[in-house]
Protein backbone atom coordinates (compact mmCIF):
# COMPACT_ATOMS: atom_id res chain seq x y z
CA UNK A 1 0.00 0.00 0.00
CA UNK A 2 1.41 3.45 -0.98
CA UNK A 3 1.97 6.03 1.69
CA UNK A 4 0.51 9.46 1.32
CA UNK A 5 3.02 12.27 1.29
CA UNK A 6 2.49 15.61 2.92
CA UNK A 7 2.09 17.13 -0.56
CA UNK A 8 -0.92 14.93 -1.20
CA UNK A 9 -2.54 16.04 2.08
CA UNK A 10 -2.77 19.69 1.09
CA UNK A 11 -3.22 20.18 -2.64
CA UNK A 12 -2.38 23.58 -4.05
CA UNK A 13 -5.45 25.38 -5.22
CA UNK A 14 -5.77 28.76 -6.89
CA UNK A 15 -7.41 30.21 -3.81
CA UNK A 16 -4.80 28.85 -1.42
CA UNK A 17 -2.01 30.79 0.26
CA UNK A 18 0.28 29.70 -2.59
CA UNK A 19 -0.36 32.89 -4.57
CA UNK A 20 0.79 34.95 -1.61
CA UNK A 21 3.88 32.75 -1.17
CA UNK A 22 4.76 33.10 -4.84
CA UNK A 23 4.42 36.88 -4.60
CA UNK A 24 6.65 37.03 -1.52
CA UNK A 25 9.33 34.82 -3.08
CA UNK A 26 9.36 36.85 -6.33
CA UNK A 27 9.63 40.08 -4.35
CA UNK A 28 12.53 38.69 -2.30
CA UNK A 29 14.32 37.51 -5.45
CA UNK A 30 14.02 41.01 -6.97
CA UNK A 31 15.30 42.58 -3.74
CA UNK A 32 18.27 40.21 -3.74
CA UNK A 33 19.05 40.93 -7.38
CA UNK A 34 18.92 44.69 -6.79
CA UNK A 35 21.14 44.41 -3.70
CA UNK A 36 23.66 42.34 -5.67
CA UNK A 37 23.74 44.90 -8.49
CA UNK A 38 24.30 47.72 -6.00
CA UNK A 39 27.15 45.78 -4.38
CA UNK A 40 28.78 45.07 -7.75
CA UNK A 41 28.45 48.73 -8.75
CA UNK A 42 29.97 49.85 -5.46
CA UNK A 43 32.97 47.55 -5.91
CA UNK A 44 33.50 48.58 -9.54
CA UNK A 45 33.45 52.27 -8.67
CA UNK A 46 35.89 51.64 -5.80
CA UNK A 47 38.15 49.72 -8.20
CA UNK A 48 38.01 52.50 -10.82
CA UNK A 49 38.70 55.10 -8.11
CA UNK A 50 41.78 53.16 -6.95
CA UNK A 51 43.08 52.65 -10.49
CA UNK A 52 42.67 56.37 -11.17
CA UNK A 53 44.44 57.17 -7.89
CA UNK A 54 47.34 54.85 -8.69
CA UNK A 55 47.82 56.39 -12.13
CA UNK A 56 47.71 59.93 -10.71
CA UNK A 57 50.19 59.09 -7.95
CA UNK A 58 52.67 57.36 -10.28
CA UNK A 59 52.56 60.19 -12.77
CA UNK A 60 53.00 62.78 -10.02
CA UNK A 61 55.62 60.98 -7.92
CA UNK A 62 57.62 59.21 -10.59
CA UNK A 63 57.16 61.54 -13.53
CA UNK A 64 55.53 58.93 -15.71
CA UNK A 65 53.93 60.28 -18.88
CA UNK A 66 51.00 59.28 -21.06
CA UNK A 67 52.73 56.16 -22.37
CA UNK A 68 52.20 54.37 -19.07
CA UNK A 69 48.43 54.39 -19.55
CA UNK A 70 48.73 52.90 -23.05
CA UNK A 71 51.07 50.17 -21.79
CA UNK A 72 48.95 49.49 -18.71
CA UNK A 73 45.84 49.10 -20.88
CA UNK A 74 47.58 46.66 -23.22
CA UNK A 75 48.95 44.60 -20.34
CA UNK A 76 45.59 44.51 -18.54
CA UNK A 77 43.76 43.46 -21.70
CA UNK A 78 46.31 40.69 -22.23
CA UNK A 79 45.94 39.52 -18.63
CA UNK A 80 42.12 39.68 -18.65
CA UNK A 81 41.04 38.78 -22.20
CA UNK A 82 37.35 39.30 -22.84
CA UNK A 83 36.92 41.53 -19.81
CA UNK A 84 35.89 45.03 -20.81
CA UNK A 85 36.63 48.31 -19.11
CA UNK A 86 40.42 48.41 -19.21
CA UNK A 87 41.03 50.20 -22.49
CA UNK A 88 43.36 53.20 -22.51
CA UNK A 89 40.40 55.55 -22.91
CA UNK A 90 38.66 54.05 -19.89
CA UNK A 91 41.85 54.21 -17.81
CA UNK A 92 42.06 57.93 -18.69
CA UNK A 93 38.44 58.27 -17.53
CA UNK A 94 39.35 56.63 -14.23
CA UNK A 95 42.19 59.11 -13.81
CA UNK A 96 39.89 62.06 -14.54
CA UNK A 97 37.25 60.59 -12.20
CA UNK A 98 39.75 60.48 -9.34
CA UNK A 99 41.19 63.91 -10.10
CA UNK A 100 37.74 65.49 -10.36
CA UNK A 101 36.44 64.33 -7.00
CA UNK A 102 39.35 63.42 -4.74
CA UNK A 103 39.72 66.93 -3.30
CA UNK A 104 36.07 67.12 -2.28
CA UNK A 105 35.50 65.31 1.02
CA UNK A 106 31.73 65.68 0.71
CA UNK A 107 31.36 64.82 -2.96
CA UNK A 108 33.83 61.92 -3.24
CA UNK A 109 31.73 59.41 -1.27
CA UNK A 110 28.56 60.39 -3.13
CA UNK A 111 29.94 59.81 -6.62
CA UNK A 112 30.96 56.32 -5.55
CA UNK A 113 27.30 55.46 -5.05
CA UNK A 114 26.16 56.05 -8.62
CA UNK A 115 26.80 53.93 -11.68
CA UNK A 116 29.96 54.36 -13.73
CA UNK A 117 27.94 55.37 -16.79
CA UNK A 118 26.27 58.13 -14.77
CA UNK A 119 29.64 59.35 -13.53
CA UNK A 120 30.93 59.46 -17.10
CA UNK A 121 27.89 61.45 -18.17
CA UNK A 122 28.44 63.95 -15.35
CA UNK A 123 32.14 64.30 -16.17
CA UNK A 124 31.38 64.80 -19.87
CA UNK A 125 28.75 67.47 -19.19
CA UNK A 126 31.06 69.28 -16.78
CA UNK A 127 33.85 69.20 -19.34
CA UNK A 128 31.60 70.64 -22.04
CA UNK A 129 30.18 73.46 -19.92
mmCIF file with all atom_site columns, N, CA and C in Angstrom, residues 99-126:
data_model
loop_
_atom_site.group_PDB
_atom_site.id
_atom_site.type_symbol
_atom_site.label_atom_id
_atom_site.label_alt_id
_atom_site.label_comp_id
_atom_site.label_asym_id
_atom_site.label_entity_id
_atom_site.label_seq_id
_atom_site.pdbx_PDB_ins_code
_atom_site.Cartn_x
_atom_site.Cartn_y
_atom_site.Cartn_z
_atom_site.occupancy
_atom_site.B_iso_or_equiv
_atom_site.pdbx_formal_charge
_atom_site.auth_seq_id
_atom_site.auth_comp_id
_atom_site.auth_asym_id
_atom_site.auth_atom_id
_atom_site.pdbx_PDB_model_num
ATOM 1  N N  . UNK A 1 99  ? 40.738 62.515 -10.189 1.00 0.00 ? 99  UNK A N  1
ATOM 2  C CA . UNK A 1 99  ? 41.187 63.908 -10.097 1.00 0.00 ? 99  UNK A CA 1
ATOM 3  C C  . UNK A 1 99  ? 40.028 64.873 -9.857  1.00 0.00 ? 99  UNK A C  1
ATOM 4  N N  . UNK A 1 100 ? 38.891 64.585 -10.453 1.00 0.00 ? 100 UNK A N  1
ATOM 5  C CA . UNK A 1 100 ? 37.741 65.492 -10.356 1.00 0.00 ? 100 UNK A CA 1
ATOM 6  C C  . UNK A 1 100 ? 37.133 65.529 -8.965  1.00 0.00 ? 100 UNK A C  1
ATOM 7  N N  . UNK A 1 101 ? 37.174 64.411 -8.262  1.00 0.00 ? 101 UNK A N  1
ATOM 8  C CA . UNK A 1 101 ? 36.437 64.331 -7.002  1.00 0.00 ? 101 UNK A CA 1
ATOM 9  C C  . UNK A 1 101 ? 37.296 64.121 -5.755  1.00 0.00 ? 101 UNK A C  1
ATOM 10 N N  . UNK A 1 102 ? 38.544 63.785 -5.903  1.00 0.00 ? 102 UNK A N  1
ATOM 11 C CA . UNK A 1 102 ? 39.353 63.418 -4.736  1.00 0.00 ? 102 UNK A CA 1
ATOM 12 C C  . UNK A 1 102 ? 39.529 64.560 -3.745  1.00 0.00 ? 102 UNK A C  1
ATOM 13 N N  . UNK A 1 103 ? 39.521 65.786 -4.206  1.00 0.00 ? 103 UNK A N  1
ATOM 14 C CA . UNK A 1 103 ? 39.722 66.927 -3.305  1.00 0.00 ? 103 UNK A CA 1
ATOM 15 C C  . UNK A 1 103 ? 38.463 67.303 -2.528  1.00 0.00 ? 103 UNK A C  1
ATOM 16 N N  . UNK A 1 104 ? 37.329 66.764 -2.922  1.00 0.00 ? 104 UNK A N  1
ATOM 17 C CA . UNK A 1 104 ? 36.067 67.116 -2.278  1.00 0.00 ? 104 UNK A CA 1
ATOM 18 C C  . UNK A 1 104 ? 35.647 66.025 -1.293  1.00 0.00 ? 104 UNK A C  1
ATOM 19 N N  . UNK A 1 105 ? 35.833 66.308 -0.006  1.00 0.00 ? 105 UNK A N  1
ATOM 20 C CA . UNK A 1 105 ? 35.503 65.313 1.022   1.00 0.00 ? 105 UNK A CA 1
ATOM 21 C C  . UNK A 1 105 ? 34.019 64.970 1.042   1.00 0.00 ? 105 UNK A C  1
ATOM 22 N N  . UNK A 1 106 ? 33.172 65.927 0.686   1.00 0.00 ? 106 UNK A N  1
ATOM 23 C CA . UNK A 1 106 ? 31.732 65.680 0.709   1.00 0.00 ? 106 UNK A CA 1
ATOM 24 C C  . UNK A 1 106 ? 31.244 65.000 -0.557  1.00 0.00 ? 106 UNK A C  1
ATOM 25 N N  . UNK A 1 107 ? 31.823 65.350 -1.690  1.00 0.00 ? 107 UNK A N  1
ATOM 26 C CA . UNK A 1 107 ? 31.357 64.821 -2.965  1.00 0.00 ? 107 UNK A CA 1
ATOM 27 C C  . UNK A 1 107 ? 31.933 63.435 -3.277  1.00 0.00 ? 107 UNK A C  1
ATOM 28 N N  . UNK A 1 108 ? 33.172 63.188 -2.897  1.00 0.00 ? 108 UNK A N  1
ATOM 29 C CA . UNK A 1 108 ? 33.834 61.923 -3.241  1.00 0.00 ? 108 UNK A CA 1
ATOM 30 C C  . UNK A 1 108 ? 33.034 60.681 -2.830  1.00 0.00 ? 108 UNK A C  1
ATOM 31 N N  . UNK A 1 109 ? 32.504 60.608 -1.613  1.00 0.00 ? 109 UNK A N  1
ATOM 32 C CA . UNK A 1 109 ? 31.731 59.409 -1.269  1.00 0.00 ? 109 UNK A CA 1
ATOM 33 C C  . UNK A 1 109 ? 30.420 59.292 -2.051  1.00 0.00 ? 109 UNK A C  1
ATOM 34 N N  . UNK A 1 110 ? 29.845 60.412 -2.418  1.00 0.00 ? 110 UNK A N  1
ATOM 35 C CA . UNK A 1 110 ? 28.565 60.388 -3.130  1.00 0.00 ? 110 UNK A CA 1
ATOM 36 C C  . UNK A 1 110 ? 28.708 59.861 -4.554  1.00 0.00 ? 110 UNK A C  1
ATOM 37 N N  . UNK A 1 111 ? 29.769 60.272 -5.249  1.00 0.00 ? 111 UNK A N  1
ATOM 38 C CA . UNK A 1 111 ? 29.936 59.813 -6.625  1.00 0.00 ? 111 UNK A CA 1
ATOM 39 C C  . UNK A 1 111 ? 30.255 58.326 -6.691  1.00 0.00 ? 111 UNK A C  1
ATOM 40 N N  . UNK A 1 112 ? 30.680 57.769 -5.575  1.00 0.00 ? 112 UNK A N  1
ATOM 41 C CA . UNK A 1 112 ? 30.961 56.325 -5.547  1.00 0.00 ? 112 UNK A CA 1
ATOM 42 C C  . UNK A 1 112 ? 29.684 55.501 -5.421  1.00 0.00 ? 112 UNK A C  1
ATOM 43 N N  . UNK A 1 113 ? 28.566 56.167 -5.204  1.00 0.00 ? 113 UNK A N  1
ATOM 44 C CA . UNK A 1 113 ? 27.297 55.461 -5.045  1.00 0.00 ? 113 UNK A CA 1
ATOM 45 C C  . UNK A 1 113 ? 26.486 55.380 -6.334  1.00 0.00 ? 113 UNK A C  1
ATOM 46 N N  . UNK A 1 114 ? 26.913 56.094 -7.364  1.00 0.00 ? 114 UNK A N  1
ATOM 47 C CA . UNK A 1 114 ? 26.160 56.051 -8.620  1.00 0.00 ? 114 UNK A CA 1
ATOM 48 C C  . UNK A 1 114 ? 26.923 55.235 -9.648  1.00 0.00 ? 114 UNK A C  1
ATOM 49 N N  . UNK A 1 115 ? 26.218 54.804 -10.667 1.00 0.00 ? 115 UNK A N  1
ATOM 50 C CA . UNK A 1 115 ? 26.802 53.934 -11.682 1.00 0.00 ? 115 UNK A CA 1
ATOM 51 C C  . UNK A 1 115 ? 27.921 54.634 -12.447 1.00 0.00 ? 115 UNK A C  1
ATOM 52 N N  . UNK A 1 116 ? 28.843 53.842 -12.964 1.00 0.00 ? 116 UNK A N  1
ATOM 53 C CA . UNK A 1 116 ? 29.961 54.362 -13.728 1.00 0.00 ? 116 UNK A CA 1
ATOM 54 C C  . UNK A 1 116 ? 29.468 55.167 -14.930 1.00 0.00 ? 116 UNK A C  1
ATOM 55 N N  . UNK A 1 117 ? 28.462 54.655 -15.621 1.00 0.00 ? 117 UNK A N  1
ATOM 56 C CA . UNK A 1 117 ? 27.944 55.368 -16.793 1.00 0.00 ? 117 UNK A CA 1
ATOM 57 C C  . UNK A 1 117 ? 27.387 56.735 -16.403 1.00 0.00 ? 117 UNK A C  1
ATOM 58 N N  . UNK A 1 118 ? 26.769 56.834 -15.238 1.00 0.00 ? 118 UNK A N  1
ATOM 59 C CA . UNK A 1 118 ? 26.267 58.131 -14.772 1.00 0.00 ? 118 UNK A CA 1
ATOM 60 C C  . UNK A 1 118 ? 27.423 59.071 -14.429 1.00 0.00 ? 118 UNK A C  1
ATOM 61 N N  . UNK A 1 119 ? 28.460 58.530 -13.831 1.00 0.00 ? 119 UNK A N  1
ATOM 62 C CA . UNK A 1 119 ? 29.639 59.346 -13.531 1.00 0.00 ? 119 UNK A CA 1
ATOM 63 C C  . UNK A 1 119 ? 30.273 59.869 -14.817 1.00 0.00 ? 119 UNK A C  1
ATOM 64 N N  . UNK A 1 120 ? 30.354 59.019 -15.833 1.00 0.00 ? 120 UNK A N  1
ATOM 65 C CA . UNK A 1 120 ? 30.929 59.457 -17.097 1.00 0.00 ? 120 UNK A CA 1
ATOM 66 C C  . UNK A 1 120 ? 30.093 60.559 -17.731 1.00 0.00 ? 120 UNK A C  1
ATOM 67 N N  . UNK A 1 121 ? 28.784 60.434 -17.630 1.00 0.00 ? 121 UNK A N  1
ATOM 68 C CA . UNK A 1 121 ? 27.887 61.452 -18.166 1.00 0.00 ? 121 UNK A CA 1
ATOM 69 C C  . UNK A 1 121 ? 28.092 62.788 -17.448 1.00 0.00 ? 121 UNK A C  1
ATOM 70 N N  . UNK A 1 122 ? 28.200 62.744 -16.130 1.00 0.00 ? 122 UNK A N  1
ATOM 71 C CA . UNK A 1 122 ? 28.436 63.954 -15.348 1.00 0.00 ? 122 UNK A CA 1
ATOM 72 C C  . UNK A 1 122 ? 29.766 64.591 -15.730 1.00 0.00 ? 122 UNK A C  1
ATOM 73 N N  . UNK A 1 123 ? 30.822 63.776 -15.816 1.00 0.00 ? 123 UNK A N  1
ATOM 74 C CA . UNK A 1 123 ? 32.140 64.298 -16.174 1.00 0.00 ? 123 UNK A CA 1
ATOM 75 C C  . UNK A 1 123 ? 32.136 64.922 -17.573 1.00 0.00 ? 123 UNK A C  1
ATOM 76 N N  . UNK A 1 124 ? 31.447 64.291 -18.489 1.00 0.00 ? 124 UNK A N  1
ATOM 77 C CA . UNK A 1 124 ? 31.378 64.800 -19.866 1.00 0.00 ? 124 UNK A CA 1
ATOM 78 C C  . UNK A 1 124 ? 30.630 66.131 -19.911 1.00 0.00 ? 124 UNK A C  1
ATOM 79 N N  . UNK A 1 125 ? 29.526 66.215 -19.202 1.00 0.00 ? 125 UNK A N  1
ATOM 80 C CA . UNK A 1 125 ? 28.750 67.468 -19.190 1.00 0.00 ? 125 UNK A CA 1
ATOM 81 C C  . UNK A 1 125 ? 29.515 68.596 -18.509 1.00 0.00 ? 125 UNK A C  1
ATOM 82 N N  . UNK A 1 126 ? 30.252 68.262 -17.457 1.00 0.00 ? 126 UNK A N  1
ATOM 83 C CA . UNK A 1 126 ? 31.057 69.280 -16.776 1.00 0.00 ? 126 UNK A CA 1
ATOM 84 C C  . UNK A 1 126 ? 32.180 69.772 -17.673 1.00 0.00 ? 126 UNK A C  1
#
